[in-house]
């Protein structure tokens, strides 16, 4: 949360190969993809500190959980970074209300309080509306584990502001709940795609259960078989229209074809093996690599797909990645 990345835009134009005029000449095989480049014009800028009240106490690691990090769940929606859920030192939910960072103003604000602060939930957004699904409060509760709540960021009655009086009508709204609490076992992403929220019950390269929430119909439906079968790693949607997945075991980037219910192979790279989280926007897919100290950036508009690597600042690790507008810089 302490830093935000800015990467330079590189020229993606490629020269067309010369074509031979001999009819019986076999064309040469396509060249292998170029090796990953390391970005040389990257600048990291610190974010301003969040509001001191209430104080922010959250943990990423604890001796009781040696093999894994404790989740800190954030999303991007309406060009804002929104911190939704985390764990406190007492193993309780660390956030009674969301924290919202607006990169255009360079400022933080508080969102509406959650009826039940939680962790180990599913979080996502669709059409400028934030959703929190399932999870665990201070202790397990069946009603919380089945719940779905939404927060409309475009509610004209209350815009983002540090003024508490202006956020008094800004609130979470309960909508259609789940049948059971099986999605409260893992901190997962609910991917906004074509007016729906798509989510699975666990992370990693393993067989999963999937479910889809239709935001217009306020109804849950089964995830298509091909979609859930190919959900073999972190998933993100470009402009909520095109879904990408990184097969974390094989290092393969795929794109979902809803007509065929099939994940189409885009490219493969060893850099993508062990991918932890991805974000998509502006024609690029950004991936937190396995070691958490490198980010792989893929230009999926270019053919062939181009990949370069951005290293985190010394002493810092990446645990969440989002694509947002550039942070407003003060005049010097």
CSV table of C-alpha atoms in Angstrom, one decimal:
chain,number,residue,atom,x,y,z
A,1,UNK,CA,0.0,0.0,0.0
A,2,UNK,CA,3.0,2.3,0.4
A,3,UNK,CA,3.9,2.7,-3.2
A,4,UNK,CA,2.3,3.1,-6.6
A,5,UNK,CA,3.9,2.2,-9.9
A,6,UNK,CA,4.2,4.2,-13.1
A,7,UNK,CA,5.6,2.5,-16.1
A,8,UNK,CA,6.8,4.2,-19.3
A,9,UNK,CA,4.9,3.5,-22.6
A,10,UNK,CA,7.2,1.8,-25.1
A,11,UNK,CA,6.8,1.6,-28.9
A,12,UNK,CA,5.1,-1.6,-29.8
A,13,UNK,CA,5.4,-1.3,-33.6
A,14,UNK,CA,7.0,-4.2,-35.4
A,15,UNK,CA,8.5,-4.5,-38.9
A,16,UNK,CA,6.7,-6.8,-41.3
A,17,UNK,CA,8.8,-9.7,-42.6
A,18,UNK,CA,9.7,-9.6,-46.3
A,19,UNK,CA,7.6,-12.0,-48.4
A,20,UNK,CA,9.2,-14.3,-51.0
A,21,UNK,CA,7.9,-14.5,-54.5
A,22,UNK,CA,8.8,-18.2,-54.9
A,23,UNK,CA,5.6,-20.3,-54.8
A,24,UNK,CA,7.5,-23.4,-53.8
A,25,UNK,CA,9.5,-21.8,-51.0
A,26,UNK,CA,8.4,-22.9,-47.5
A,27,UNK,CA,8.1,-19.8,-45.2
A,28,UNK,CA,10.4,-19.9,-42.3
A,29,UNK,CA,9.0,-20.7,-38.8
A,30,UNK,CA,7.9,-17.7,-36.7
A,31,UNK,CA,10.7,-16.3,-34.6
A,32,UNK,CA,10.6,-17.1,-30.9
A,33,UNK,CA,9.2,-14.4,-28.6
A,34,UNK,CA,11.8,-11.9,-27.5
A,35,UNK,CA,13.2,-12.3,-24.0
A,36,UNK,CA,11.6,-10.3,-21.2
A,37,UNK,CA,13.0,-6.8,-20.9
A,38,UNK,CA,13.5,-4.9,-17.6
A,39,UNK,CA,11.9,-1.5,-17.6
A,40,UNK,CA,14.5,1.2,-17.3
A,41,UNK,CA,12.2,4.3,-17.1
A,42,UNK,CA,10.1,3.4,-14.1
A,43,UNK,CA,9.4,5.7,-11.2
A,44,UNK,CA,7.9,4.8,-7.9
A,45,UNK,CA,6.0,7.4,-5.9
A,46,UNK,CA,4.9,7.1,-2.3
A,47,UNK,CA,1.2,7.5,-1.5
A,48,UNK,CA,0.2,10.0,1.2
A,49,UNK,CA,-0.6,8.3,4.6
A,50,UNK,CA,-4.3,7.3,5.1
A,51,UNK,CA,-6.5,9.1,7.6
A,52,UNK,CA,-5.3,8.6,11.2
A,53,UNK,CA,-8.8,8.2,12.6
A,54,UNK,CA,-9.5,5.4,13.0
A,55,UNK,CA,-5.9,4.1,13.2
A,56,UNK,CA,-5.0,1.4,10.7
A,57,UNK,CA,-3.7,-1.8,12.3
A,58,UNK,CA,-3.4,-4.7,9.9
A,59,UNK,CA,-0.9,-7.5,9.5
A,60,UNK,CA,0.4,-9.4,6.5
A,61,UNK,CA,2.4,-12.1,8.3
A,62,UNK,CA,2.2,-13.9,11.6
A,63,UNK,CA,4.2,-16.7,13.1
A,64,UNK,CA,1.1,-18.8,13.4
A,65,UNK,CA,0.8,-18.8,9.5
A,66,UNK,CA,4.4,-19.6,8.4
A,67,UNK,CA,3.4,-20.9,5.0
A,68,UNK,CA,1.1,-18.1,3.8
A,69,UNK,CA,0.4,-14.4,4.0
A,70,UNK,CA,-2.7,-13.0,5.6
A,71,UNK,CA,-4.8,-11.4,2.9
A,72,UNK,CA,-5.2,-7.7,2.5
A,73,UNK,CA,-8.0,-7.2,0.0
A,74,UNK,CA,-8.3,-4.2,-2.2
A,75,UNK,CA,-10.0,-3.4,-5.6
A,76,UNK,CA,-10.1,-0.6,-8.1
A,77,UNK,CA,-13.4,0.9,-9.1
A,78,UNK,CA,-14.4,4.2,-10.6
A,79,UNK,CA,-10.7,5.1,-11.0
A,80,UNK,CA,-10.1,4.7,-7.3
A,81,UNK,CA,-8.2,2.3,-5.1
A,82,UNK,CA,-10.4,0.9,-2.4
A,83,UNK,CA,-9.1,-1.1,0.6
A,84,UNK,CA,-11.8,-3.4,1.9
A,85,UNK,CA,-10.7,-6.1,4.2
A,86,UNK,CA,-7.6,-7.2,6.2
A,87,UNK,CA,-6.7,-8.9,9.5
A,88,UNK,CA,-5.8,-7.0,12.7
A,89,UNK,CA,-3.2,-8.1,15.3
A,90,UNK,CA,-6.0,-9.7,17.3
A,91,UNK,CA,-7.1,-11.7,14.2
A,92,UNK,CA,-10.2,-9.7,13.8
A,93,UNK,CA,-11.4,-7.6,10.8
A,94,UNK,CA,-9.0,-4.6,10.6
A,95,UNK,CA,-11.3,-2.3,8.6
A,96,UNK,CA,-14.7,-1.2,10.0
A,97,UNK,CA,-15.2,0.8,6.8
A,98,UNK,CA,-13.4,1.0,3.4
A,99,UNK,CA,-10.5,3.3,2.8
A,100,UNK,CA,-10.6,5.1,-0.6
A,101,UNK,CA,-7.7,6.6,-2.4
A,102,UNK,CA,-8.4,9.0,-5.3
A,103,UNK,CA,-5.2,9.3,-7.5
A,104,UNK,CA,-6.6,12.4,-9.3
A,105,UNK,CA,-6.8,14.4,-6.1
A,106,UNK,CA,-4.0,12.4,-4.3
A,107,UNK,CA,-6.2,12.1,-1.2
A,108,UNK,CA,-7.7,9.4,1.0
A,109,UNK,CA,-11.3,9.2,2.2
A,110,UNK,CA,-13.4,6.8,4.3
A,111,UNK,CA,-16.3,4.9,2.8
A,112,UNK,CA,-19.5,3.9,4.5
A,113,UNK,CA,-19.3,1.5,7.5
A,114,UNK,CA,-19.9,-2.1,6.9
A,115,UNK,CA,-22.7,-3.6,8.9
A,116,UNK,CA,-20.3,-6.5,9.7
A,117,UNK,CA,-16.6,-5.8,9.1
A,118,UNK,CA,-15.1,-8.9,7.7
A,119,UNK,CA,-12.1,-10.7,6.2
A,120,UNK,CA,-11.6,-13.9,4.1
A,121,UNK,CA,-14.3,-12.6,1.7
A,122,UNK,CA,-14.8,-12.1,-2.0
A,123,UNK,CA,-14.4,-8.6,-3.3
A,124,UNK,CA,-15.0,-7.0,-6.7
A,125,UNK,CA,-16.7,-4.3,-8.7
A,126,UNK,CA,-19.0,-4.0,-11.7
A,127,UNK,CA,-20.2,-0.8,-13.3
A,128,UNK,CA,-18.8,1.5,-10.6
A,129,UNK,CA,-20.4,-0.6,-7.8
A,130,UNK,CA,-18.4,-2.3,-5.1
A,131,UNK,CA,-19.4,-5.8,-3.9
A,132,UNK,CA,-18.4,-7.7,-0.8
A,133,UNK,CA,-19.4,-11.4,-0.7
A,134,UNK,CA,-19.3,-13.8,2.2
A,135,UNK,CA,-16.4,-13.8,4.6
A,136,UNK,CA,-15.9,-14.0,8.3
A,137,UNK,CA,-16.4,-11.3,10.9
A,138,UNK,CA,-14.9,-11.5,14.4
A,139,UNK,CA,-16.0,-15.1,14.3
A,140,UNK,CA,-17.8,-17.3,11.9
A,141,UNK,CA,-21.5,-16.5,11.3
A,142,UNK,CA,-23.7,-18.2,8.8
A,143,UNK,CA,-25.6,-15.0,7.8
A,144,UNK,CA,-22.3,-13.2,7.1
A,145,UNK,CA,-20.9,-16.2,5.2
A,146,UNK,CA,-23.9,-16.2,2.8
A,147,UNK,CA,-24.3,-12.4,2.5
A,148,UNK,CA,-23.7,-10.1,-0.5
A,149,UNK,CA,-23.6,-6.4,-0.1
A,150,UNK,CA,-23.1,-3.6,-2.6
A,151,UNK,CA,-22.0,0.0,-2.5
A,152,UNK,CA,-22.8,2.3,-5.4
A,153,UNK,CA,-19.9,4.7,-5.9
A,154,UNK,CA,-22.0,6.8,-8.3
A,155,UNK,CA,-24.7,7.5,-5.8
A,156,UNK,CA,-25.3,11.2,-6.4
A,157,UNK,CA,-26.6,11.7,-2.9
A,158,UNK,CA,-23.0,11.2,-1.5
A,159,UNK,CA,-19.8,11.6,-3.3
A,160,UNK,CA,-16.3,10.8,-2.1
A,161,UNK,CA,-15.4,13.3,0.5
A,162,UNK,CA,-13.5,13.7,3.8
A,163,UNK,CA,-16.5,15.6,5.1
A,164,UNK,CA,-18.5,13.1,7.2
A,165,UNK,CA,-21.7,15.1,6.7
A,166,UNK,CA,-21.5,14.4,2.9
A,167,UNK,CA,-21.2,10.6,3.4
A,168,UNK,CA,-24.1,10.2,5.8
A,169,UNK,CA,-26.4,8.7,3.1
A,170,UNK,CA,-23.6,6.7,1.4
A,171,UNK,CA,-24.3,3.1,2.5
A,172,UNK,CA,-24.0,-0.6,1.8
A,173,UNK,CA,-27.1,-2.3,0.4
A,174,UNK,CA,-27.8,-6.0,1.0
A,175,UNK,CA,-28.8,-8.0,-2.1
A,176,UNK,CA,-29.4,-11.6,-3.1
A,177,UNK,CA,-27.5,-13.9,-0.7
A,178,UNK,CA,-25.7,-17.1,-1.4
A,179,UNK,CA,-27.2,-20.5,-0.8
A,180,UNK,CA,-24.4,-21.4,1.7
A,181,UNK,CA,-21.1,-20.2,3.1
A,182,UNK,CA,-18.6,-22.2,1.1
A,183,UNK,CA,-17.1,-19.0,-0.3
A,184,UNK,CA,-15.9,-17.9,3.1
A,185,UNK,CA,-12.8,-20.1,3.2
A,186,UNK,CA,-10.5,-18.0,1.1
A,187,UNK,CA,-9.9,-14.3,0.2
A,188,UNK,CA,-10.8,-14.3,-3.4
A,189,UNK,CA,-11.5,-11.9,-6.3
A,190,UNK,CA,-15.0,-11.5,-7.7
A,191,UNK,CA,-14.2,-10.5,-11.3
A,192,UNK,CA,-16.6,-7.9,-12.9
A,193,UNK,CA,-17.3,-9.0,-16.4
A,194,UNK,CA,-20.2,-7.9,-18.7
A,195,UNK,CA,-22.5,-6.9,-15.9
A,196,UNK,CA,-21.7,-10.0,-13.8
A,197,UNK,CA,-19.5,-11.0,-11.0
A,198,UNK,CA,-17.5,-14.3,-11.5
A,199,UNK,CA,-15.8,-16.0,-8.6
A,200,UNK,CA,-14.5,-19.4,-7.5
A,201,UNK,CA,-14.2,-20.8,-4.0
A,202,UNK,CA,-10.4,-21.0,-3.8
A,203,UNK,CA,-7.1,-19.9,-5.3
A,204,UNK,CA,-4.4,-21.9,-7.0
A,205,UNK,CA,-4.1,-24.6,-9.7
A,206,UNK,CA,-6.8,-26.9,-8.4
A,207,UNK,CA,-10.3,-28.1,-9.2
A,208,UNK,CA,-12.8,-25.4,-8.1
A,209,UNK,CA,-16.4,-24.5,-7.7
A,210,UNK,CA,-17.6,-21.5,-9.5
A,211,UNK,CA,-20.6,-19.2,-9.3
A,212,UNK,CA,-21.8,-16.0,-11.2
A,213,UNK,CA,-23.8,-13.1,-9.9
A,214,UNK,CA,-26.0,-11.2,-12.4
A,215,UNK,CA,-26.0,-7.6,-11.2
A,216,UNK,CA,-29.0,-6.7,-13.3
A,217,UNK,CA,-31.2,-9.6,-12.3
A,218,UNK,CA,-29.9,-9.8,-8.7
A,219,UNK,CA,-29.6,-13.5,-9.1
A,220,UNK,CA,-26.9,-16.2,-8.7
A,221,UNK,CA,-26.2,-18.8,-11.5
A,222,UNK,CA,-23.8,-21.6,-12.1
A,223,UNK,CA,-20.5,-20.7,-13.7
A,224,UNK,CA,-20.1,-22.2,-17.2
A,225,UNK,CA,-18.2,-25.5,-17.2
A,226,UNK,CA,-15.4,-24.3,-19.5
A,227,UNK,CA,-15.0,-21.1,-17.5
A,228,UNK,CA,-14.5,-22.8,-14.2
A,229,UNK,CA,-12.3,-25.6,-15.7
A,230,UNK,CA,-9.9,-23.0,-17.1
A,231,UNK,CA,-9.8,-20.9,-14.0
A,232,UNK,CA,-6.3,-22.1,-13.1
A,233,UNK,CA,-4.8,-19.0,-11.5
A,234,UNK,CA,-5.5,-15.3,-11.0
A,235,UNK,CA,-8.1,-13.7,-13.3
A,236,UNK,CA,-8.8,-10.1,-14.3
A,237,UNK,CA,-11.1,-8.4,-16.8
A,238,UNK,CA,-10.1,-5.7,-19.3
A,239,UNK,CA,-12.7,-2.9,-19.0
A,240,UNK,CA,-15.1,-5.6,-17.7
A,241,UNK,CA,-15.3,-7.0,-21.2
A,242,UNK,CA,-12.4,-9.5,-21.8
A,243,UNK,CA,-11.3,-11.9,-19.1
A,244,UNK,CA,-7.7,-13.1,-18.8
A,245,UNK,CA,-6.2,-15.8,-16.7
A,246,UNK,CA,-2.7,-16.8,-15.9
A,247,UNK,CA,-2.2,-20.5,-15.5
A,248,UNK,CA,0.1,-20.3,-12.5
A,249,UNK,CA,1.4,-23.8,-12.8
A,250,UNK,CA,2.4,-23.6,-16.5
A,251,UNK,CA,3.0,-19.8,-17.0
A,252,UNK,CA,0.4,-19.5,-19.7
A,253,UNK,CA,-1.7,-16.4,-20.3
A,254,UNK,CA,-5.2,-17.2,-21.7
A,255,UNK,CA,-8.3,-15.2,-22.8
A,256,UNK,CA,-11.8,-16.3,-22.3
A,257,UNK,CA,-14.0,-16.9,-25.3
A,258,UNK,CA,-17.7,-16.9,-24.1
A,259,UNK,CA,-19.0,-18.2,-27.4
A,260,UNK,CA,-17.0,-21.4,-27.1
A,261,UNK,CA,-16.8,-21.4,-23.3
A,262,UNK,CA,-13.1,-21.8,-23.7
A,263,UNK,CA,-9.8,-20.2,-22.6
A,264,UNK,CA,-7.7,-19.4,-25.6
A,265,UNK,CA,-4.0,-19.5,-25.3
A,266,UNK,CA,-2.2,-16.1,-25.8
A,267,UNK,CA,1.4,-16.7,-24.8
A,268,UNK,CA,3.6,-18.6,-22.4
A,269,UNK,CA,6.5,-17.4,-20.2
A,270,UNK,CA,8.5,-18.8,-17.3
A,271,UNK,CA,8.1,-15.4,-15.7
A,272,UNK,CA,4.3,-16.1,-15.2
A,273,UNK,CA,4.8,-19.4,-13.3
A,274,UNK,CA,3.6,-18.9,-9.8
A,275,UNK,CA,1.6,-15.7,-10.6
A,276,UNK,CA,-0.1,-14.4,-7.6
A,277,UNK,CA,-2.4,-11.7,-8.9
A,278,UNK,CA,-3.1,-9.8,-12.1
A,279,UNK,CA,-4.8,-6.6,-13.3
A,280,UNK,CA,-5.9,-5.6,-16.7
A,281,UNK,CA,-6.4,-2.2,-18.3
A,282,UNK,CA,-5.2,0.0,-21.1
A,283,UNK,CA,-4.3,-2.9,-23.3
A,284,UNK,CA,-2.0,-4.4,-20.7
A,285,UNK,CA,-2.1,-7.2,-18.3
A,286,UNK,CA,0.1,-6.7,-15.2
A,287,UNK,CA,1.1,-9.7,-13.1
A,288,UNK,CA,2.7,-10.1,-9.7
A,289,UNK,CA,5.3,-12.7,-10.2
A,290,UNK,CA,6.0,-15.6,-7.9
A,291,UNK,CA,8.7,-13.9,-5.8
A,292,UNK,CA,6.6,-10.8,-5.1
A,293,UNK,CA,9.6,-8.5,-6.1
A,294,UNK,CA,8.9,-8.4,-9.8
A,295,UNK,CA,5.9,-7.3,-11.9
A,296,UNK,CA,5.5,-8.7,-15.4
A,297,UNK,CA,3.8,-6.3,-17.8
A,298,UNK,CA,2.3,-7.7,-21.0
A,299,UNK,CA,1.1,-5.6,-23.9
A,300,UNK,CA,-1.7,-7.9,-25.2
A,301,UNK,CA,-2.5,-5.5,-28.1
A,302,UNK,CA,0.9,-6.0,-29.7
A,303,UNK,CA,1.5,-9.1,-31.9
A,304,UNK,CA,3.3,-11.0,-30.7
A,305,UNK,CA,2.5,-10.1,-27.1
A,306,UNK,CA,5.4,-8.1,-25.6
A,307,UNK,CA,6.5,-8.7,-22.0
A,308,UNK,CA,8.8,-6.6,-19.8
A,309,UNK,CA,9.6,-6.7,-16.1
A,310,UNK,CA,9.3,-4.0,-13.5
A,311,UNK,CA,11.1,-4.5,-10.2
A,312,UNK,CA,9.7,-3.4,-6.9
A,313,UNK,CA,11.6,-0.8,-4.9
A,314,UNK,CA,14.4,-2.2,-2.7
A,315,UNK,CA,12.9,-3.7,0.5
A,316,UNK,CA,9.3,-3.7,-0.8
A,317,UNK,CA,7.1,-6.6,-2.0
A,318,UNK,CA,4.0,-6.5,-4.2
A,319,UNK,CA,0.9,-8.1,-2.7
A,320,UNK,CA,-1.8,-6.3,-4.8
A,321,UNK,CA,-1.7,-4.6,-8.1
A,322,UNK,CA,-4.2,-2.2,-9.7
A,323,UNK,CA,-4.2,-0.1,-12.9
A,324,UNK,CA,-5.3,3.5,-12.1
A,325,UNK,CA,-4.9,7.0,-13.5
A,326,UNK,CA,-1.6,8.7,-12.8
A,327,UNK,CA,-1.3,10.2,-9.4
A,328,UNK,CA,-1.7,14.0,-9.4
A,329,UNK,CA,1.6,15.7,-8.6
A,330,UNK,CA,1.8,18.9,-6.6
A,331,UNK,CA,3.1,22.0,-8.5
A,332,UNK,CA,6.7,22.8,-7.7
